Short mmCIF file of C-alpha atoms in Angstrom, two decimals:
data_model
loop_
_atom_site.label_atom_id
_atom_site.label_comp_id
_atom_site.label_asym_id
_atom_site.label_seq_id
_atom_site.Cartn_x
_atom_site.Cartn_y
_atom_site.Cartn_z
CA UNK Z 1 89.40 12.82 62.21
CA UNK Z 2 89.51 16.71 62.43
CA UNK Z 3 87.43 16.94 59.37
CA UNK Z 4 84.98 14.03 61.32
CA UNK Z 5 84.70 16.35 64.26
CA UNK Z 6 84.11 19.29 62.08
CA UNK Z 7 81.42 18.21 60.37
CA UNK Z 8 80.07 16.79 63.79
CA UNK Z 9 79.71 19.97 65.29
CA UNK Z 10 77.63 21.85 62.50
CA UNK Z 11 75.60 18.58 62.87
CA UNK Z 12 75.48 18.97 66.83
CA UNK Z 13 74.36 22.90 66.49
CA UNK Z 14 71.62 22.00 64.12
CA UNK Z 15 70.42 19.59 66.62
CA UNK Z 16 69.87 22.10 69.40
CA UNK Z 17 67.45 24.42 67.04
CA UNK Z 18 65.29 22.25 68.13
CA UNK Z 19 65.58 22.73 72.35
CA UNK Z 20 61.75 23.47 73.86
CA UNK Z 21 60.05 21.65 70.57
CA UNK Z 22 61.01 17.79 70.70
CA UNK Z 23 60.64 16.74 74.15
CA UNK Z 24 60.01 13.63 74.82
CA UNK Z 25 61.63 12.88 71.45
CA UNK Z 26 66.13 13.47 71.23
CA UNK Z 27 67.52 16.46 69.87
CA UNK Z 28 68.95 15.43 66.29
CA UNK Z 29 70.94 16.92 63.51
CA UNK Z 30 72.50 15.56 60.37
CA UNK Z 31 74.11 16.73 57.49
CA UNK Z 32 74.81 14.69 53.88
CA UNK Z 33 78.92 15.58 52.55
CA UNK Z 34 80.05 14.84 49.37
CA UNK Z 35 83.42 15.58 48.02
CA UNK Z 36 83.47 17.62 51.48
CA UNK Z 37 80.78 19.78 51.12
CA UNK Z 38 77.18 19.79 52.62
CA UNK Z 39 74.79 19.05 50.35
CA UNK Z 40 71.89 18.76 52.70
CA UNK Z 41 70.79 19.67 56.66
CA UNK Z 42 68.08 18.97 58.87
CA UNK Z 43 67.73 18.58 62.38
CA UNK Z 44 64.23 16.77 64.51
CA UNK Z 45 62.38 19.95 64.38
CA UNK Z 46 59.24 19.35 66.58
CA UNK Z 47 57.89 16.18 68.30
CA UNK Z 48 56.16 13.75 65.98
CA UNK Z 49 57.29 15.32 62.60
CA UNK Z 50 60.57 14.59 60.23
CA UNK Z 51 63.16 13.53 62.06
CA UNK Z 52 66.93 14.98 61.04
CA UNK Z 53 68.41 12.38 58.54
CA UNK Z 54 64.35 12.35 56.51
CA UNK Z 55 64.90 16.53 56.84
CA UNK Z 56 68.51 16.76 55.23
CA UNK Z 57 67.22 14.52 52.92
CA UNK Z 58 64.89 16.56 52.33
CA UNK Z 59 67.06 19.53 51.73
CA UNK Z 60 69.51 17.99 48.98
CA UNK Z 61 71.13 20.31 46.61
CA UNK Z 62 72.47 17.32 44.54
CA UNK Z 63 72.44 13.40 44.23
CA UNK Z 64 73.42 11.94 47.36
CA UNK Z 65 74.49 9.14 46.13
CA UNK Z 66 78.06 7.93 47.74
CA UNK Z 67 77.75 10.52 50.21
CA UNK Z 68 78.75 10.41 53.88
CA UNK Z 69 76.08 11.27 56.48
CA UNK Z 70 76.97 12.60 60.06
CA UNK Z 71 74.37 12.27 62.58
CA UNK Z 72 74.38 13.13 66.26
CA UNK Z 73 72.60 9.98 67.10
CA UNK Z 74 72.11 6.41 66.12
CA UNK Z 75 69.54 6.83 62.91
CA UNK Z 76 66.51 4.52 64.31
CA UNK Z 77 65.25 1.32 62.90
CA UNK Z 78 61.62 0.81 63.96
CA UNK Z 79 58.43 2.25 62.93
CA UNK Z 80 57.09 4.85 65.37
CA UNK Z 81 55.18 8.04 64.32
CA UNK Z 82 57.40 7.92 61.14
CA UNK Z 83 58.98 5.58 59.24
CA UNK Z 84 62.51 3.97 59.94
CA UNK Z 85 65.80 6.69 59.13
CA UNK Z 86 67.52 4.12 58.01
CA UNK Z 87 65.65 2.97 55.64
CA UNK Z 88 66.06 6.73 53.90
CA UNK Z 89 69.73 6.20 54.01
CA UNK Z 90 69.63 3.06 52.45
CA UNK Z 91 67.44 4.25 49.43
CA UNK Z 92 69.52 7.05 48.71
CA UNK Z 93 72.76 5.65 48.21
CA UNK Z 94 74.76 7.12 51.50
CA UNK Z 95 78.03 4.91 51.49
CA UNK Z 96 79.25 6.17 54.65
CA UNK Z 97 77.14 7.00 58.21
CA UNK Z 98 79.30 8.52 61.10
CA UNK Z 99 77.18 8.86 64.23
CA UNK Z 100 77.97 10.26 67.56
CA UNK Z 101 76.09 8.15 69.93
CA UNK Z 102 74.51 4.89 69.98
CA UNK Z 103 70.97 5.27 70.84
CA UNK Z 104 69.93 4.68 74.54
CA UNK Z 105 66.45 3.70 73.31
CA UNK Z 106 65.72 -0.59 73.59
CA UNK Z 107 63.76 -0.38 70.84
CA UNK Z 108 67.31 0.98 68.71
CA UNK Z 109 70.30 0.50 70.52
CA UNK Z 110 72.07 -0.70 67.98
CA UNK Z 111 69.75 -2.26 65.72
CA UNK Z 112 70.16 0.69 63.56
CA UNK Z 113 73.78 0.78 62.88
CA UNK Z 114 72.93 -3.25 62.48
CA UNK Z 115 70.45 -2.65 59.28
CA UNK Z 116 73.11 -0.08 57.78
CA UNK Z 117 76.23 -2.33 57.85
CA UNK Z 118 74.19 -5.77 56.63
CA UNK Z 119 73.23 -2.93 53.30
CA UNK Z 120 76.52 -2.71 53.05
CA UNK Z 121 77.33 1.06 54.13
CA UNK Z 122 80.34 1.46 56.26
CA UNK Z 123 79.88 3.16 59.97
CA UNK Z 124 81.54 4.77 62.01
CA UNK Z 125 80.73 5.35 65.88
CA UNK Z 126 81.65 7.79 68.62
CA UNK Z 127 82.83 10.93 66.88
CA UNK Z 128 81.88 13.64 69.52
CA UNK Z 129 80.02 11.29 71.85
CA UNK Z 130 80.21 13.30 75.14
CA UNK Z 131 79.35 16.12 73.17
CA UNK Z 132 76.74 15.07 71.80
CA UNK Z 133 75.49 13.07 75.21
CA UNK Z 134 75.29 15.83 76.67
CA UNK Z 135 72.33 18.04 74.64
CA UNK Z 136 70.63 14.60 74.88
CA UNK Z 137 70.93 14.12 78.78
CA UNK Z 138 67.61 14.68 79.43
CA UNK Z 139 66.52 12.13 76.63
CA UNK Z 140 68.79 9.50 77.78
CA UNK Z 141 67.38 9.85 81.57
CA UNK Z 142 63.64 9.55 80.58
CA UNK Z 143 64.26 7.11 77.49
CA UNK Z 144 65.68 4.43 80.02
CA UNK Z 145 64.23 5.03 83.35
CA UNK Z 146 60.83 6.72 82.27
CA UNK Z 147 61.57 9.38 85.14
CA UNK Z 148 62.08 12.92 83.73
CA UNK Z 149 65.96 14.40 84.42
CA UNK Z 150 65.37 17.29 87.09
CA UNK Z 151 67.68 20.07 87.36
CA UNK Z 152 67.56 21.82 90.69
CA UNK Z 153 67.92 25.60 89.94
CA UNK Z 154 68.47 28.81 92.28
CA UNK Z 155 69.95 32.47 92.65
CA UNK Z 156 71.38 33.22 95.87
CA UNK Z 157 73.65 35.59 97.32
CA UNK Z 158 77.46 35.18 97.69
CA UNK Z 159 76.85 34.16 101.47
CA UNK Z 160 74.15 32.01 100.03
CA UNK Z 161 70.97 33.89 100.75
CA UNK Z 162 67.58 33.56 98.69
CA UNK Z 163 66.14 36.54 100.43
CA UNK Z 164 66.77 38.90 103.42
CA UNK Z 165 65.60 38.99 106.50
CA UNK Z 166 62.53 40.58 105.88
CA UNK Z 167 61.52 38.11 102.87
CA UNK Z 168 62.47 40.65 100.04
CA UNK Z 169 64.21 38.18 97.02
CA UNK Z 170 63.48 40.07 94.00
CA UNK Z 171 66.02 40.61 92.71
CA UNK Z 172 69.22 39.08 93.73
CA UNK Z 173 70.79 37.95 90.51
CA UNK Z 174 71.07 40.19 87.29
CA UNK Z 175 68.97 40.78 84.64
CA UNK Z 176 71.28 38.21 82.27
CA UNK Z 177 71.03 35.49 84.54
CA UNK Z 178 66.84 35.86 84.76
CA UNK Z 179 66.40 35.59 81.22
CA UNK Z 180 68.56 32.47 81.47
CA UNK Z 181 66.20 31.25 83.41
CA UNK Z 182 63.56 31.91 81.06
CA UNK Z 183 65.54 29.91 78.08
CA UNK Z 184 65.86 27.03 80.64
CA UNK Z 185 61.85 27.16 81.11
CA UNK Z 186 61.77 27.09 77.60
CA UNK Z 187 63.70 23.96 77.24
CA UNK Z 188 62.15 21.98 79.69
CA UNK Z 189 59.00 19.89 79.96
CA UNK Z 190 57.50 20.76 83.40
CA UNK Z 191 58.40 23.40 86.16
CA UNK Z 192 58.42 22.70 89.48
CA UNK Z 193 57.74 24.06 92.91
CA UNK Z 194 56.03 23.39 96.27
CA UNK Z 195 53.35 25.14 97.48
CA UNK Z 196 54.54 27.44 99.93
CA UNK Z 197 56.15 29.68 96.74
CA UNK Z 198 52.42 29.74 95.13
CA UNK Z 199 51.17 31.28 98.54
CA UNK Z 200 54.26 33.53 99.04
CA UNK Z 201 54.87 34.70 96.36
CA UNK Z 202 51.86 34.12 94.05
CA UNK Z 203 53.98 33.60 90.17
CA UNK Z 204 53.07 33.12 86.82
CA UNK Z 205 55.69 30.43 85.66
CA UNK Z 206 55.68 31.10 82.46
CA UNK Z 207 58.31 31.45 79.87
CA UNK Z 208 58.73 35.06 78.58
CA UNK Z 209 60.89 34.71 75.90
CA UNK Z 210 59.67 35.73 72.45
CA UNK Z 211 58.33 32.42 70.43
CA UNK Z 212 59.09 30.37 73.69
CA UNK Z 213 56.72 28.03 75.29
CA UNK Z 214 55.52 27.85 78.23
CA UNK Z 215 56.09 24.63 80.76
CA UNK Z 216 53.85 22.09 82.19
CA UNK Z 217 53.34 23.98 85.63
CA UNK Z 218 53.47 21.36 88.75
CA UNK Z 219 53.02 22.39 92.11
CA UNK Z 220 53.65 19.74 94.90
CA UNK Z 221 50.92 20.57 97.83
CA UNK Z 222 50.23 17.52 100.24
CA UNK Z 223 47.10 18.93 102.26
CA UNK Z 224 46.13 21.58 98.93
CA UNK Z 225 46.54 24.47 100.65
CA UNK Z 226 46.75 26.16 97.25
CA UNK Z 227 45.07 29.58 96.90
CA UNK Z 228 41.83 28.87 94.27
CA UNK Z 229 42.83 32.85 92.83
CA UNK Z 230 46.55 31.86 92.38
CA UNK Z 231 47.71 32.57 88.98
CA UNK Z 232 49.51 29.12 87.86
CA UNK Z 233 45.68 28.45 88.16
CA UNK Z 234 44.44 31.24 85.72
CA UNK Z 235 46.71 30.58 83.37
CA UNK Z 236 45.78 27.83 80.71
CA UNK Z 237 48.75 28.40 77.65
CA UNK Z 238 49.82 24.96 79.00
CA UNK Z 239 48.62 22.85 81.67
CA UNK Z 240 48.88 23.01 85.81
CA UNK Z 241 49.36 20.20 87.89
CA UNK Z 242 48.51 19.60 91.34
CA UNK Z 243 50.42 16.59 93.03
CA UNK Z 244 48.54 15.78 96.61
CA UNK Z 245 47.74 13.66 98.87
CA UNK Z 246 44.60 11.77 100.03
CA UNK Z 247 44.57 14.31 102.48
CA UNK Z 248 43.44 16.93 100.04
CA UNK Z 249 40.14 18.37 100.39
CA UNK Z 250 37.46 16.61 97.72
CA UNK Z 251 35.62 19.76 97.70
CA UNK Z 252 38.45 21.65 96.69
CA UNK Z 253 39.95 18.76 94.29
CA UNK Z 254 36.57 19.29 92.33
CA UNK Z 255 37.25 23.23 91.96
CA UNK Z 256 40.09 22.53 90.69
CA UNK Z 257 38.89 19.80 88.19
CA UNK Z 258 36.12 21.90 86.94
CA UNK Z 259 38.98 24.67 86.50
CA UNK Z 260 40.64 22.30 84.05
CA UNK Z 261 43.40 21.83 86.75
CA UNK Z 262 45.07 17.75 86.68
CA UNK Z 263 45.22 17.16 89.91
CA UNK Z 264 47.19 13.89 90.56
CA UNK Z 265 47.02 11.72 94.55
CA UNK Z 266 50.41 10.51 94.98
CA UNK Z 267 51.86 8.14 97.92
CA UNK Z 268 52.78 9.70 100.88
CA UNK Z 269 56.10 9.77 102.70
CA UNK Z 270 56.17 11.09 106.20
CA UNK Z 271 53.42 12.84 105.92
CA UNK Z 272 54.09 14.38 103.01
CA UNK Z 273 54.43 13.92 98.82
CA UNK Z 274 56.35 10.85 97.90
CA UNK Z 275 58.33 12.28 95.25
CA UNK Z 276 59.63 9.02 93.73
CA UNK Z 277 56.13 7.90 93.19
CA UNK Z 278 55.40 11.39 92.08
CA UNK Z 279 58.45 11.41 89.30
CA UNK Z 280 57.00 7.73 87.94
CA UNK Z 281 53.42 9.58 87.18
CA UNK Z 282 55.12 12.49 85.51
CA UNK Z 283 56.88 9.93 83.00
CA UNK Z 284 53.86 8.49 82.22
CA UNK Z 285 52.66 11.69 81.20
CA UNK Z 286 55.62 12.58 79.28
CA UNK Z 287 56.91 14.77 80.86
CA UNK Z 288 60.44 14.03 80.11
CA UNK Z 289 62.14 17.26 82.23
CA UNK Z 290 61.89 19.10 85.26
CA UNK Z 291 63.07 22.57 86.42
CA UNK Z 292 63.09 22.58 89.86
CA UNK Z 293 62.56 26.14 91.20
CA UNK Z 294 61.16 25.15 94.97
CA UNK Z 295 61.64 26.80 97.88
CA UNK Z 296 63.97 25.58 100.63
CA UNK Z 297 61.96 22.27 101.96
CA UNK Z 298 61.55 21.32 98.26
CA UNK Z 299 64.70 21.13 97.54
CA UNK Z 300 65.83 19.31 100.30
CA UNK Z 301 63.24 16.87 100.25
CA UNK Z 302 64.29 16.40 96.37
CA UNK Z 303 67.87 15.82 97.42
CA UNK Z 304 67.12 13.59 100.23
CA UNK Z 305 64.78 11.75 98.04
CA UNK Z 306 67.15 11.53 95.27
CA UNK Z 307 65.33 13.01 92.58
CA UNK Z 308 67.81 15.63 92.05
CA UNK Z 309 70.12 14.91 88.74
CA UNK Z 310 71.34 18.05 88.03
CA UNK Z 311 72.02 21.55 90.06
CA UNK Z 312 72.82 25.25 88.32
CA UNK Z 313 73.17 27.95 91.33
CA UNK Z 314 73.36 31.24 90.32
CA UNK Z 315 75.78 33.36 92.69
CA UNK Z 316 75.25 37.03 92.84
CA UNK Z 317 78.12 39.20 94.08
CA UNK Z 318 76.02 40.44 97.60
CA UNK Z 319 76.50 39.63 100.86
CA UNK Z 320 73.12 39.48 102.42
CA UNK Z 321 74.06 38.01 105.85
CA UNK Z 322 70.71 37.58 108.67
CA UNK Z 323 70.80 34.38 110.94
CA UNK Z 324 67.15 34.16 110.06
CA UNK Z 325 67.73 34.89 106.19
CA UNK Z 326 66.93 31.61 103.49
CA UNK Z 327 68.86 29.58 102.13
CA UNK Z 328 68.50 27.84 98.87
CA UNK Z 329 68.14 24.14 100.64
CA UNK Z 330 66.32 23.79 103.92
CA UNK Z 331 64.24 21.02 105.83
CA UNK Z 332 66.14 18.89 108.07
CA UNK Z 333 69.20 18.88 106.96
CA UNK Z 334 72.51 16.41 107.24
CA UNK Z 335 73.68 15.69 110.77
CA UNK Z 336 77.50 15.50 109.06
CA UNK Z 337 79.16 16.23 106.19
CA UNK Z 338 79.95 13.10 105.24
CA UNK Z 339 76.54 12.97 103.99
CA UNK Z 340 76.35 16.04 102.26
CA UNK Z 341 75.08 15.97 98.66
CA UNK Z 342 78.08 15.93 96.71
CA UNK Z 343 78.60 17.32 92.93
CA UNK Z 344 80.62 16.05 90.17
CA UNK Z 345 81.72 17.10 87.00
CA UNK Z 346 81.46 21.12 88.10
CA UNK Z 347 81.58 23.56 85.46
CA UNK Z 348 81.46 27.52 86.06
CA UNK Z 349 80.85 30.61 84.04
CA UNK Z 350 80.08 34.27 84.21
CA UNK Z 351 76.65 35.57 83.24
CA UNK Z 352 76.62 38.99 83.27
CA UNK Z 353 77.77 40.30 86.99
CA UNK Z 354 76.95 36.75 88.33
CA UNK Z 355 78.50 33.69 88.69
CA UNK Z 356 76.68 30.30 87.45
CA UNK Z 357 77.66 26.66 89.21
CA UNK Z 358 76.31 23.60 87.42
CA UNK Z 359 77.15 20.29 88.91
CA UNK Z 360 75.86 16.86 88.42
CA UNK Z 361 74.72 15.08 91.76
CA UNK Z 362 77.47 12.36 92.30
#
């Protein structure tokens, strides 16, 4: 079993190589052992190529005949933009497959692991599941609900203050804990805020991390009150989405069309976006991820609306104080706390001088 979980966890860091490149697709690793030694790696490297068992395959150093394989996630079965994994394992012999989690995807779940035990090749299931669960969260969200997982991100002060009273906010949090935030822009599919950020602050949201891409920019605007100059709008190294209303201007919905700006009208709800029926038309645009990085009435109305999976607060060690000073969650708020938002499964850890929270909404 130790040597199982080993071998599991060089599988499970190859898999993460490929973070910002795979999306919609699972991060994947395997490796091939014989006589305990790797004889071949590969992980999914970017969407629609090799996937990780084709890849180590691919990298062989020797027969792999009687080999065991380890692979973070059920190997599939169907045809899709490449041929079926197991089918590779079958052809070359493997007499063993250990696998960490079943695939979440109907058109596996199972059926893989199926196919490899009719050809006669022993598996084994489960080694490192939450492990490996977890750097496929985000794939097991949008593979079975066709929403994208959202992660609700902001940097506040110790007394829980996004700026002072005068509006100044940059910068709260250190230096490390930014270019966190640039590695999570990296990783995820879209990035999200409401409008009131593009007109206050006027940002790029881009992802400035060497060889990192940048996300699908969305802004949520219900009357498009969106500057035409902003720069989420001048920049075209991926694509901006508007979500709106009916209310918008058409005038102004044809600027932006003309710009090469997707502008999508979504449902309302009290006047303003419906953010349920906006999260159904951003997983059928594969958009598989969100960052959340709204202001205060964005992320409230996320919460409310129940959007939210995920939440990382970075803490900064300041005390900012200011009755009229924002806070990282505004709108109406909850009349008691028995209806607060609660978080489970809390983790913490230092980043540089600050202090990072991540929680799962319970």
């Amino acid at each position: 079993m130790i040597l199982n979980e080993r071998f599991m966890k060089i599988a499970i860091e190859l898999a993460k190589k490929g973070i910002g490149n795979v999306n919609p697709n699972p991060l994947v690793g395997a490796i091939i052992v014989k006589d305990d030694k790797i004889i071949g790696q590969g992980y999914h490297e970017k969407y629609g190529q090799g996937h990780a068992e084709v890849n180590a395959f691919k990298s062989l150093t020797e027969d792999a005949t009687g080999a065991t394989m380890y692979v973070t996630l059920e190997p599939c079965s169907h045809y899709g933009k490449t041929p079926p994994c197991v089918d590779r394992i079958i052809e070359n012999k493997i007499s063993k497959v250990i696998i960490g989690m079943v695939d979440p995807n109907p058109l596996v779940a199972g059926n893989g692991i199926e196919k490899l035990k009719k050809a006669g090749i022993e598996v084994e299931v489960g080694i490192l599941e939450e492990e490996c669960r977890k750097i496929n969260e985000v794939f097991i969200k949008y593979i079975t609900t066709k929403k994208p997982f959202v992660v609700m991100k902001t940097a506040m002060s110790l007394d829980g203050k996004i700026a002072t009273k005068t509006g100044e906010s940059k910068w709260i949090t250190s230096e490390k804990s930014r270019l966190q935030v640039h590695i999570l822009r990296n990783k995820f599919s879209g990035i999200m805020v409401g409008v009131n950020t593009i007109i206050k602050d006027n940002p790029e949201l881009t992802c400035r991390m060497a060889e990192g891409s940048n996300p699908i920019r969305i802004i949520v605007d219900s009357t498009l009150r969106i500057p035409l100059k902003s720069k989420v709008l001048e920049n075209h190294d991926n694509k901006t989405i508007i979500a709106t209303t009916k209310k918008a201007n058409t005038t102004k919905v044809q600027k932006l069309l003309k710009n090469n700006i997707e502008v999508l009208i979504i449902n309302e709800k009290n006047g303003r976006v419906d953010l349920n029926d906006l999260m159904r038309k951003l997983g059928e645009l594969n958009i598989d991820s969100i960052l959340l990085e709204g202001g205060a009435t964005l992320n409230y109305s996320a919460l409310e609306e129940g959007v939210v999976d995920k939440v990382m607060v970075y803490m900064a060690p300041k005390m900012i104080g200011g009755e009229t000073a924002k806070t990282p969650v505004g709108g109406r708020g909850i009349d008691k706390l028995n209806n607060a938002f609660k978080l489970k499964n809390i983790t913490t850890m230092n980043v540089g001088e600050d202090i990072l929270v991540e929680g799962y909404i319970s």
